[in-house]
JSON list of C-alpha atoms in Angstrom, two decimals:
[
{"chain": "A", "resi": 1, "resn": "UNK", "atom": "CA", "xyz": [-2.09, 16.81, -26.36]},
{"chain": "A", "resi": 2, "resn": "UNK", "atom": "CA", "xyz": [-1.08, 13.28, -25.88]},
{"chain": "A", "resi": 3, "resn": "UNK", "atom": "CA", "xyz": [2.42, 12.46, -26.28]},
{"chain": "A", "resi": 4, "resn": "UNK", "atom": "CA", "xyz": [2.60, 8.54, -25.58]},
{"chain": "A", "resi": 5, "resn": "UNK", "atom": "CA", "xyz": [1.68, 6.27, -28.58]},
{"chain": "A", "resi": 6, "resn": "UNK", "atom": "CA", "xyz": [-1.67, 4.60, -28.91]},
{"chain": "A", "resi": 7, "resn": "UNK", "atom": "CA", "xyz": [-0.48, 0.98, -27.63]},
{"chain": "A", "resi": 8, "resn": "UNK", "atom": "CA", "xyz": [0.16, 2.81, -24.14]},
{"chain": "A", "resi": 9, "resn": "UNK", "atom": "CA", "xyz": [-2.56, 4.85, -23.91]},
{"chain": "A", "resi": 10, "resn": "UNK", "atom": "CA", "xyz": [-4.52, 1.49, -24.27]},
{"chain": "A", "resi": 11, "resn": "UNK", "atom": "CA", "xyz": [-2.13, -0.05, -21.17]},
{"chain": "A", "resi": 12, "resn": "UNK", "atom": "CA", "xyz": [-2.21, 3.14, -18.96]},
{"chain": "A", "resi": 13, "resn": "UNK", "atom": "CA", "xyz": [-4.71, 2.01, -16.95]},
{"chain": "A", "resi": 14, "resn": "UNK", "atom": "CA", "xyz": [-1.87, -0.27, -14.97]},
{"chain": "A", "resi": 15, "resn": "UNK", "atom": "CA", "xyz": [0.51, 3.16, -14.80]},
{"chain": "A", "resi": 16, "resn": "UNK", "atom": "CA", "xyz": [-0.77, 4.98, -12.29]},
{"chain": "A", "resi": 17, "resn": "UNK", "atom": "CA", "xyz": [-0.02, 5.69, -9.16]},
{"chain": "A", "resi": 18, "resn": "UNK", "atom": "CA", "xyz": [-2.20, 3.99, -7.39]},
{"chain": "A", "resi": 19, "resn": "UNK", "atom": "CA", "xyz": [-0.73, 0.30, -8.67]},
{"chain": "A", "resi": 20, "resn": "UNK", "atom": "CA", "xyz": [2.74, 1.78, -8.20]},
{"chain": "A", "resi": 21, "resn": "UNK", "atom": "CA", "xyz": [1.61, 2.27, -4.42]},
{"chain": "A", "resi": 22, "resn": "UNK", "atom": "CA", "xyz": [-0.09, -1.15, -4.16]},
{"chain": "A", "resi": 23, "resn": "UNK", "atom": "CA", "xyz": [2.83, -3.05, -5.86]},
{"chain": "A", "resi": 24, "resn": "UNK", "atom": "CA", "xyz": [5.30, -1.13, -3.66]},
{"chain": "A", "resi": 25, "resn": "UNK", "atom": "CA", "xyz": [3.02, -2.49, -0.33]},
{"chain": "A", "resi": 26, "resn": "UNK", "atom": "CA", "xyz": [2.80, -5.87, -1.68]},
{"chain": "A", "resi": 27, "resn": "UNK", "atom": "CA", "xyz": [6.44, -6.09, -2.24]},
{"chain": "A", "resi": 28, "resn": "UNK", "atom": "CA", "xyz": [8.24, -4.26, 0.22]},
{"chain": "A", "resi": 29, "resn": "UNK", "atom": "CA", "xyz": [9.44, -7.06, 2.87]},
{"chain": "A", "resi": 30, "resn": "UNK", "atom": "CA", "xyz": [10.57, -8.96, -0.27]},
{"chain": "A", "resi": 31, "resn": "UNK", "atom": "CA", "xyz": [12.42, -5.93, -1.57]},
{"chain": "A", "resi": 32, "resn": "UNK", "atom": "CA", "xyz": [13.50, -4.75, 1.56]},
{"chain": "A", "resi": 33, "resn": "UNK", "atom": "CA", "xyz": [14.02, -1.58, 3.23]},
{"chain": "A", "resi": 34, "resn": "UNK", "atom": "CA", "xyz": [16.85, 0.47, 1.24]},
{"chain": "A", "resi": 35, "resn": "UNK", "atom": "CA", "xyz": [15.30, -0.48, -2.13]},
{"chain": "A", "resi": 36, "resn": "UNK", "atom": "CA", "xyz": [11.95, 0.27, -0.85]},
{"chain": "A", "resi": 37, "resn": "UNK", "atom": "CA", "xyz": [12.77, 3.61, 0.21]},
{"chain": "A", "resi": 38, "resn": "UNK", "atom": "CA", "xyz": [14.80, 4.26, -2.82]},
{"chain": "A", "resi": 39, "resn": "UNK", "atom": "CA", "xyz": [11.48, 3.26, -4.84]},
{"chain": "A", "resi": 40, "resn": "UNK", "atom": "CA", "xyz": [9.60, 5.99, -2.87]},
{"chain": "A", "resi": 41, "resn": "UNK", "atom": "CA", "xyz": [12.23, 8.58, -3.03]},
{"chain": "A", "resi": 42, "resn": "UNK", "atom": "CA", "xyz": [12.07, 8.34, -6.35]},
{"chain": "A", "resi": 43, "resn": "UNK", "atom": "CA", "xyz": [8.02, 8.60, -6.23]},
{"chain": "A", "resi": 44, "resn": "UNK", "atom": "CA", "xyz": [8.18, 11.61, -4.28]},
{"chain": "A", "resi": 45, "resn": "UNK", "atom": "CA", "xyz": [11.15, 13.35, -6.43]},
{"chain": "A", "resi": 46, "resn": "UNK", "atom": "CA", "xyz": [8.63, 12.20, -9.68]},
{"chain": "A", "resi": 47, "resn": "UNK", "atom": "CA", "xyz": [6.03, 14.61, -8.00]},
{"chain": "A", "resi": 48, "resn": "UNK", "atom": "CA", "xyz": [7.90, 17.22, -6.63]},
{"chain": "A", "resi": 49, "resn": "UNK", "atom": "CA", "xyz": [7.00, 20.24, -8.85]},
{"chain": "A", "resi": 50, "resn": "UNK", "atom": "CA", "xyz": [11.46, 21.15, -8.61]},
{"chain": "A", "resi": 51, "resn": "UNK", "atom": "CA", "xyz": [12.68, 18.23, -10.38]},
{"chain": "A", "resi": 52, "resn": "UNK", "atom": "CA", "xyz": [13.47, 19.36, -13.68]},
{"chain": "A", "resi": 53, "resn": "UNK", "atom": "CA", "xyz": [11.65, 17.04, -16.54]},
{"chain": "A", "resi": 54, "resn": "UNK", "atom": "CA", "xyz": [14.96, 14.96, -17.63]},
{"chain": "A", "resi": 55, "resn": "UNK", "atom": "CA", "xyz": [14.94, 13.50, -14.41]},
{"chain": "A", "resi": 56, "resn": "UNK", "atom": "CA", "xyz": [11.27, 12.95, -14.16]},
{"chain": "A", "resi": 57, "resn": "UNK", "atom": "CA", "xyz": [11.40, 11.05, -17.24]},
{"chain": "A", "resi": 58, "resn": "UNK", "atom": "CA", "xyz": [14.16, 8.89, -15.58]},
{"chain": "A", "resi": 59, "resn": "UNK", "atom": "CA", "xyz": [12.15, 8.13, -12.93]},
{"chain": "A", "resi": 60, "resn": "UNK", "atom": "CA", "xyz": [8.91, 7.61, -14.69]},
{"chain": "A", "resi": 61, "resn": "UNK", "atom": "CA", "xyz": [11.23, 5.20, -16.53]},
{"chain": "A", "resi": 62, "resn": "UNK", "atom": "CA", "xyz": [12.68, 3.43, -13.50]},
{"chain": "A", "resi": 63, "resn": "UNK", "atom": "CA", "xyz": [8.89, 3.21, -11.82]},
{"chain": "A", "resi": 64, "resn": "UNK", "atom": "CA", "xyz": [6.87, 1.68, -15.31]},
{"chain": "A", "resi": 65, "resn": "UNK", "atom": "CA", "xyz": [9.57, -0.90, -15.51]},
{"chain": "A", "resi": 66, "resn": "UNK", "atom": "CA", "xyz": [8.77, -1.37, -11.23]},
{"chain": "A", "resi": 67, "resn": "UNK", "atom": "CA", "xyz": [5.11, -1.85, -12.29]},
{"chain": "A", "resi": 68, "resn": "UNK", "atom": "CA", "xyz": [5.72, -3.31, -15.51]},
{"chain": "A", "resi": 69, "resn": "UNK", "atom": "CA", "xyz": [4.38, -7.10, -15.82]},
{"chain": "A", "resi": 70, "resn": "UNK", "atom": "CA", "xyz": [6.75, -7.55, -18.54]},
{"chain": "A", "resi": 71, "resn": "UNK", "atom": "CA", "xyz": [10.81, -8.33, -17.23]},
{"chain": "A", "resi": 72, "resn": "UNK", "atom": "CA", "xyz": [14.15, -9.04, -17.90]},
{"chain": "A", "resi": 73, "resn": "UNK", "atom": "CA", "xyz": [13.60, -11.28, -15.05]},
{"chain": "A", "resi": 74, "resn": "UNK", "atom": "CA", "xyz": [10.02, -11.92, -13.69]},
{"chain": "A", "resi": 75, "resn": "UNK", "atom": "CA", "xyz": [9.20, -10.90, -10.24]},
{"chain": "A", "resi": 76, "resn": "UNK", "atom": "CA", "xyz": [7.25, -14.64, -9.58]},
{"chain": "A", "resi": 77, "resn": "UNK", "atom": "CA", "xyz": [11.02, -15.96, -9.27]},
{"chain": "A", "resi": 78, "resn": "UNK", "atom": "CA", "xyz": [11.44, -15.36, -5.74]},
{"chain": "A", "resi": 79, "resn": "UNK", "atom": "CA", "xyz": [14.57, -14.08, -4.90]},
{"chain": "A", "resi": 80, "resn": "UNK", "atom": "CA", "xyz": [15.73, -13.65, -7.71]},
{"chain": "A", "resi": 81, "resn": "UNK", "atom": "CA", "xyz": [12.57, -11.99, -9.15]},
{"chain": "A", "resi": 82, "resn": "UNK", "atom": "CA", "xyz": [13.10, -8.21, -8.37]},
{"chain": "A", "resi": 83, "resn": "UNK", "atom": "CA", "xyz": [17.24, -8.40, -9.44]},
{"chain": "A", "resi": 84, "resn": "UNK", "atom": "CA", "xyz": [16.65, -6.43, -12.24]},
{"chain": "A", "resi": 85, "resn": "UNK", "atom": "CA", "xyz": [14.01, -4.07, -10.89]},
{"chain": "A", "resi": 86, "resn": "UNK", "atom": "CA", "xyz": [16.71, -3.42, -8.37]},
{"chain": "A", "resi": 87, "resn": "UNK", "atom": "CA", "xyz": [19.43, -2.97, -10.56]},
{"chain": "A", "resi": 88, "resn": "UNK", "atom": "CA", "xyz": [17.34, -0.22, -12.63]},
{"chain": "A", "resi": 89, "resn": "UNK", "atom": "CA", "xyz": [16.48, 1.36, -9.06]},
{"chain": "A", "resi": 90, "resn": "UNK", "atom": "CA", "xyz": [19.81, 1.96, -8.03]},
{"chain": "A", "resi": 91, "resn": "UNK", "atom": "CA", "xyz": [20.72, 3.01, -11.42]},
{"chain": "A", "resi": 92, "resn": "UNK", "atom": "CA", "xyz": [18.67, 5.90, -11.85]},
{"chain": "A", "resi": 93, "resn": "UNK", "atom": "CA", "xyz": [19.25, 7.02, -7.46]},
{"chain": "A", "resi": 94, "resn": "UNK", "atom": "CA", "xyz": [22.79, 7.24, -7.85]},
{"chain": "A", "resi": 95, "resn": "UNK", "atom": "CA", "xyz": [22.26, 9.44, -11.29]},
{"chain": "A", "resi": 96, "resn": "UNK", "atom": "CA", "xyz": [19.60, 11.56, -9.42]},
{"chain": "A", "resi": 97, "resn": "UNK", "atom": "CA", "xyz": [21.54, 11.94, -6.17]},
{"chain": "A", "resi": 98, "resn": "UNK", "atom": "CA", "xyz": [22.47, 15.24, -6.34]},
{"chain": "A", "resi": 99, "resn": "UNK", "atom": "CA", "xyz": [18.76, 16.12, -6.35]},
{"chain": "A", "resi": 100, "resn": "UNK", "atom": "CA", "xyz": [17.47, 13.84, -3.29]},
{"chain": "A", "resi": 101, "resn": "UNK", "atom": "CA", "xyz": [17.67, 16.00, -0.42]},
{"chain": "A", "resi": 102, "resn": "UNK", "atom": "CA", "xyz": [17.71, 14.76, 3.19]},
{"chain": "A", "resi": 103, "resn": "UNK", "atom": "CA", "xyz": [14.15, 16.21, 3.82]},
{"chain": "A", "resi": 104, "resn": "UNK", "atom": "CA", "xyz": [13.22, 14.09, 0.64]},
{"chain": "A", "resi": 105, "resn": "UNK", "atom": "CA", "xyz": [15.00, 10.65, 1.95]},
{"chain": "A", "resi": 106, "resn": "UNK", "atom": "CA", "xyz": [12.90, 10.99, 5.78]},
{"chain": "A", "resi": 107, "resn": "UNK", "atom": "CA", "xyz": [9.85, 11.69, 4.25]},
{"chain": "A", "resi": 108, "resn": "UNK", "atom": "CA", "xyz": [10.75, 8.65, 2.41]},
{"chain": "A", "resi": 109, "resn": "UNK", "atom": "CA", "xyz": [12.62, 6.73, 5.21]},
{"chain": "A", "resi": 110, "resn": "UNK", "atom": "CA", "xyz": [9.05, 7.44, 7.67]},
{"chain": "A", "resi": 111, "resn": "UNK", "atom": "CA", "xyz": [6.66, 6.53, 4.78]},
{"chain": "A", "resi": 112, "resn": "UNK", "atom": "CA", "xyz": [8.11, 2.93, 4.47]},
{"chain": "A", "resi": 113, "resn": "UNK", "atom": "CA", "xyz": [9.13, 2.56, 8.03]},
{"chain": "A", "resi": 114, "resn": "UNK", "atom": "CA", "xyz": [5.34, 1.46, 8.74]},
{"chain": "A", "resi": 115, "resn": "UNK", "atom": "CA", "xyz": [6.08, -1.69, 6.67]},
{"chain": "A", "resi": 116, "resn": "UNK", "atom": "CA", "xyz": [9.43, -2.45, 8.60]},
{"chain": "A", "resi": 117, "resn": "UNK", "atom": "CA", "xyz": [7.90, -1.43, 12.46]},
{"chain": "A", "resi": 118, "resn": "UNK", "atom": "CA", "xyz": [7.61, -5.48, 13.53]}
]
């Protein structure tokens, strides 16, 4: 059974995982480090098969609007481009913190360090 509405079942072809992790490799200098490994914190938590489904549907929220083309403020704006993305990022980290362990942030932390080694 499909829960979603027919309008994004049309669009789901750009929400998956593998645009999230293209986006997130395109973007990651620009973002920089904390917010990138906040965004893949939150990836990992989103698949863990522990997180309880309130917060998965926080951070399926927080990672559509990542991917989303459509913004409060457009990500072609340079600097200013990812503010809101950001904003929503750190939102829904600081409500989930309880639930990131430190296991969760290194896996995180050595996943995105790859785009930080130079």
């Amino acid at each position: 059974m499909n829960l979603l509405p027919k309008s994004v079942n049309r669009r789901r072809h750009w929400f998956n995982e593998q645009n999230f992790l293209s986006k997130l490799a395109r973007n990651a200098l620009r973002l920089g480090k904390p917010v990138a490994v906040q965004l893949y914190t939150l990836y990992l938590l989103f698949k863990s098969p522990e997180t309880p489904l309130r917060s998965k549907m926080l951070i399926l929220g927080a990672l559509v609007y990542f991917i989303s083309p459509i913004d409060l403020i457009p990500d072609f704006l340079g600097p200013f481009g990812f503010t809101d993305d950001i904003a929503v990022i750190t939102m829904v980290c600081r409500q989930l913190q309880a639930t990131i362990t430190p296991s969760l942030k290194a896996q995180a932390q050595a996943a995105i360090a790859r785009f930080f080694s130079q």
